[in-house]
Amino acid sequence: MEFKKDDDPLNFVCRQCARCCRNSAIRLSPYDILKICHHRGISTTQFHQHHSSFILDAENQNFLTCMLKTSPQCLFLDGTACTIYEYRPQGCRTFPLGAQHFYDGKVFQNNYYILERCGGFNTTEKISVGQYKKEQGVYSDDLIAPWAKFKTEAINKNLPSSDEFYQRFLTVCYDFDNPIFQEALRDQGIIWPSTIEERYFLIIQCAQRLLLEPYSTK
Ligand code: SF4
Ligand code: SF4
């Protein structure tokens, strides 16, 4: 896999064909879910009823992963237009680039590579990887790192594989409007923050404390 630097050429222009909005594998972070729910004015529970599915992700050592439902097509697609363009998930922003995260407990790196060929590559137009990321509003490493680090730590733990644990994991990481989670916060005197970013950082803190700390490292 060849990693791309920001000043590498991409020779790419999006043709707006929306092929990437159909039958695509788009993984969602808590930050993606927070943004969509906030801007759509829906709860995480309502979001999951229509727009997501959950898998034990073979590419990430069976990490319980929330996927955007894109089969046969994403429900946010209208014709070839994304109806949540301003707050679409990170995976939609980076396409046709994929990201591979590296975290060894100290150093975090986020490397981009070409994920898939699409019609946009047959062009003489030149853009650099960095320019493309800027145009697409790709989230900064500061926002990506907490969830990527949590994932790496979770993969390196001996976590249970019981239905009960998966349900707790799902509630804390992906369904945080759920009354069970919100009540648990109130019981501990934690106020649900007002900004999306603060909520995201709180979710990661809770996930680390409730889902990782009780278990040993592999
Ligand atoms: S990124 Fe590629 S597949 Fe997606 S809309 Fe643009 S040209 Fe089509
Ligand atoms: S959220 Fe928007 S960009 Fe992403 S798959 Fe759905 S319609 Fe396409």
PDB file of N, CA and C in Angstrom, residues 89-125:
ATOM      1  N   PRO A  89     -20.131  12.204   6.613  1.00  0.00           N
ATOM      2  CA  PRO A  89     -19.068  11.558   7.408  1.00  0.00           C
ATOM      3  C   PRO A  89     -17.672  11.722   6.795  1.00  0.00           C
ATOM      4  N   GLN A  90     -16.692  11.497   7.634  1.00  0.00           N
ATOM      5  CA  GLN A  90     -15.290  11.596   7.198  1.00  0.00           C
ATOM      6  C   GLN A  90     -15.000  10.658   6.025  1.00  0.00           C
ATOM      7  N   GLY A  91     -15.541   9.429   6.067  1.00  0.00           N
ATOM      8  CA  GLY A  91     -15.280   8.468   5.001  1.00  0.00           C
ATOM      9  C   GLY A  91     -15.791   8.951   3.647  1.00  0.00           C
ATOM     10  N   CYS A  92     -16.840   9.770   3.641  1.00  0.00           N
ATOM     11  CA  CYS A  92     -17.365  10.335   2.385  1.00  0.00           C
ATOM     12  C   CYS A  92     -16.485  11.497   1.938  1.00  0.00           C
ATOM     13  N   ARG A  93     -15.903  12.207   2.882  1.00  0.00           N
ATOM     14  CA  ARG A  93     -15.041  13.354   2.544  1.00  0.00           C
ATOM     15  C   ARG A  93     -13.737  12.889   1.914  1.00  0.00           C
ATOM     16  N   THR A  94     -13.182  11.815   2.428  1.00  0.00           N
ATOM     17  CA  THR A  94     -11.856  11.396   1.962  1.00  0.00           C
ATOM     18  C   THR A  94     -11.907  10.619   0.644  1.00  0.00           C
ATOM     19  N   PHE A  95     -13.013   9.925   0.359  1.00  0.00           N
ATOM     20  CA  PHE A  95     -13.091   9.095  -0.843  1.00  0.00           C
ATOM     21  C   PHE A  95     -12.679   9.898  -2.075  1.00  0.00           C
ATOM     22  N   PRO A  96     -11.849   9.387  -2.964  1.00  0.00           N
ATOM     23  CA  PRO A  96     -11.377   8.006  -3.110  1.00  0.00           C
ATOM     24  C   PRO A  96     -10.080   7.714  -2.361  1.00  0.00           C
ATOM     25  N   LEU A  97      -9.821   8.467  -1.292  1.00  0.00           N
ATOM     26  CA  LEU A  97      -8.673   8.130  -0.437  1.00  0.00           C
ATOM     27  C   LEU A  97      -9.171   7.330   0.763  1.00  0.00           C
ATOM     28  N   GLY A  98      -8.398   6.382   1.184  1.00  0.00           N
ATOM     29  CA  GLY A  98      -8.658   5.687   2.428  1.00  0.00           C
ATOM     30  C   GLY A  98      -7.628   6.140   3.450  1.00  0.00           C
ATOM     31  N   ALA A  99      -7.884   5.877   4.721  1.00  0.00           N
ATOM     32  CA  ALA A  99      -6.945   6.291   5.761  1.00  0.00           C
ATOM     33  C   ALA A  99      -6.540   5.083   6.589  1.00  0.00           C
ATOM     34  N   GLN A 100      -5.252   4.994   6.860  1.00  0.00           N
ATOM     35  CA  GLN A 100      -4.786   3.951   7.768  1.00  0.00           C
ATOM     36  C   GLN A 100      -4.148   4.621   8.973  1.00  0.00           C
ATOM     37  N   HIS A 101      -4.630   4.260  10.168  1.00  0.00           N
ATOM     38  CA  HIS A 101      -4.135   4.890  11.388  1.00  0.00           C
ATOM     39  C   HIS A 101      -3.060   4.030  12.025  1.00  0.00           C
ATOM     40  N   PHE A 102      -2.100   4.720  12.603  1.00  0.00           N
ATOM     41  CA  PHE A 102      -1.056   4.022  13.342  1.00  0.00           C
ATOM     42  C   PHE A 102      -0.957   4.683  14.718  1.00  0.00           C
ATOM     43  N   TYR A 103      -0.980   3.871  15.768  1.00  0.00           N
ATOM     44  CA  TYR A 103      -0.828   4.410  17.125  1.00  0.00           C
ATOM     45  C   TYR A 103      -0.117   3.361  17.974  1.00  0.00           C
ATOM     46  N   ASP A 104       1.034   3.738  18.537  1.00  0.00           N
ATOM     47  CA  ASP A 104       1.795   2.759  19.328  1.00  0.00           C
ATOM     48  C   ASP A 104       1.758   3.082  20.824  1.00  0.00           C
ATOM     49  N   GLY A 105       0.772   3.883  21.219  1.00  0.00           N
ATOM     50  CA  GLY A 105       0.677   4.274  22.628  1.00  0.00           C
ATOM     51  C   GLY A 105       1.271   5.651  22.860  1.00  0.00           C
ATOM     52  N   LYS A 106       2.094   6.114  21.918  1.00  0.00           N
ATOM     53  CA  LYS A 106       2.691   7.456  22.035  1.00  0.00           C
ATOM     54  C   LYS A 106       2.475   8.263  20.752  1.00  0.00           C
ATOM     55  N   VAL A 107       2.916   7.683  19.660  1.00  0.00           N
ATOM     56  CA  VAL A 107       2.873   8.415  18.380  1.00  0.00           C
ATOM     57  C   VAL A 107       1.617   8.030  17.611  1.00  0.00           C
ATOM     58  N   PHE A 108       0.932   9.047  17.071  1.00  0.00           N
ATOM     59  CA  PHE A 108      -0.239   8.803  16.218  1.00  0.00           C
ATOM     60  C   PHE A 108       0.067   9.279  14.806  1.00  0.00           C
ATOM     61  N   GLN A 109      -0.205   8.433  13.833  1.00  0.00           N
ATOM     62  CA  GLN A 109      -0.034   8.835  12.427  1.00  0.00           C
ATOM     63  C   GLN A 109      -1.286   8.452  11.653  1.00  0.00           C
ATOM     64  N   ASN A 110      -1.627   9.298  10.726  1.00  0.00           N
ATOM     65  CA  ASN A 110      -2.798   9.061   9.896  1.00  0.00           C
ATOM     66  C   ASN A 110      -2.325   9.107   8.446  1.00  0.00           C
ATOM     67  N   ASN A 111      -2.309   7.962   7.783  1.00  0.00           N
ATOM     68  CA  ASN A 111      -1.768   7.888   6.426  1.00  0.00           C
ATOM     69  C   ASN A 111      -2.874   7.668   5.412  1.00  0.00           C
ATOM     70  N   TYR A 112      -2.801   8.416   4.323  1.00  0.00           N
ATOM     71  CA  TYR A 112      -3.817   8.297   3.274  1.00  0.00           C
ATOM     72  C   TYR A 112      -3.264   7.509   2.083  1.00  0.00           C
ATOM     73  N   TYR A 113      -4.139   6.758   1.463  1.00  0.00           N
ATOM     74  CA  TYR A 113      -3.768   5.987   0.272  1.00  0.00           C
ATOM     75  C   TYR A 113      -4.955   5.984  -0.689  1.00  0.00           C
ATOM     76  N   ILE A 114      -4.707   5.603  -1.932  1.00  0.00           N
ATOM     77  CA  ILE A 114      -5.814   5.563  -2.893  1.00  0.00           C
ATOM     78  C   ILE A 114      -6.601   4.287  -2.656  1.00  0.00           C
ATOM     79  N   LEU A 115      -7.893   4.488  -2.348  1.00  0.00           N
ATOM     80  CA  LEU A 115      -8.749   3.397  -1.902  1.00  0.00           C
ATOM     81  C   LEU A 115      -9.271   2.587  -3.080  1.00  0.00           C
ATOM     82  N   GLU A 116      -9.660   3.301  -4.094  1.00  0.00           N
ATOM     83  CA  GLU A 116     -10.383   2.623  -5.155  1.00  0.00           C
ATOM     84  C   GLU A 116     -10.357   3.510  -6.387  1.00  0.00           C
ATOM     85  N   ARG A 117     -10.287   2.898  -7.511  1.00  0.00           N
ATOM     86  CA  ARG A 117     -10.371   3.671  -8.750  1.00  0.00           C
ATOM     87  C   ARG A 117     -11.830   4.086  -8.962  1.00  0.00           C
ATOM     88  N   CYS A 118     -12.036   5.295  -9.377  1.00  0.00           N
ATOM     89  CA  CYS A 118     -13.374   5.711  -9.782  1.00  0.00           C
ATOM     90  C   CYS A 118     -13.197   6.592 -11.009  1.00  0.00           C
ATOM     91  N   GLY A 119     -14.303   6.947 -11.671  1.00  0.00           N
ATOM     92  CA  GLY A 119     -14.229   7.695 -12.920  1.00  0.00           C
ATOM     93  C   GLY A 119     -13.457   8.996 -12.806  1.00  0.00           C
ATOM     94  N   GLY A 120     -13.272   9.490 -11.612  1.00  0.00           N
ATOM     95  CA  GLY A 120     -12.621  10.780 -11.410  1.00  0.00           C
ATOM     96  C   GLY A 120     -11.138  10.812 -11.715  1.00  0.00           C
ATOM     97  N   PHE A 121     -10.534   9.634 -11.906  1.00  0.00           N
ATOM     98  CA  PHE A 121      -9.080   9.632 -12.126  1.00  0.00           C
ATOM     99  C   PHE A 121      -8.687   9.861 -13.590  1.00  0.00           C
ATOM    100  N   ASN A 122      -9.643   9.692 -14.508  1.00  0.00           N
ATOM    101  CA  ASN A 122      -9.301   9.874 -15.916  1.00  0.00           C
ATOM    102  C   ASN A 122      -9.354  11.358 -16.276  1.00  0.00           C
ATOM    103  N   THR A 123      -8.397  12.121 -15.814  1.00  0.00           N
ATOM    104  CA  THR A 123      -8.409  13.557 -16.031  1.00  0.00           C
ATOM    105  C   THR A 123      -6.990  14.090 -16.154  1.00  0.00           C
ATOM    106  N   THR A 124      -6.887  15.206 -16.846  1.00  0.00           N
ATOM    107  CA  THR A 124      -5.581  15.875 -16.888  1.00  0.00           C
ATOM    108  C   THR A 124      -5.525  16.950 -15.804  1.00  0.00           C
ATOM    109  N   GLU A 125      -6.670  17.190 -15.131  1.00  0.00           N
ATOM    110  CA  GLU A 125      -6.690  18.216 -14.077  1.00  0.00           C
ATOM    111  C   GLU A 125      -5.799  17.762 -12.933  1.00  0.00           C
TER     112      GLU A 125
END
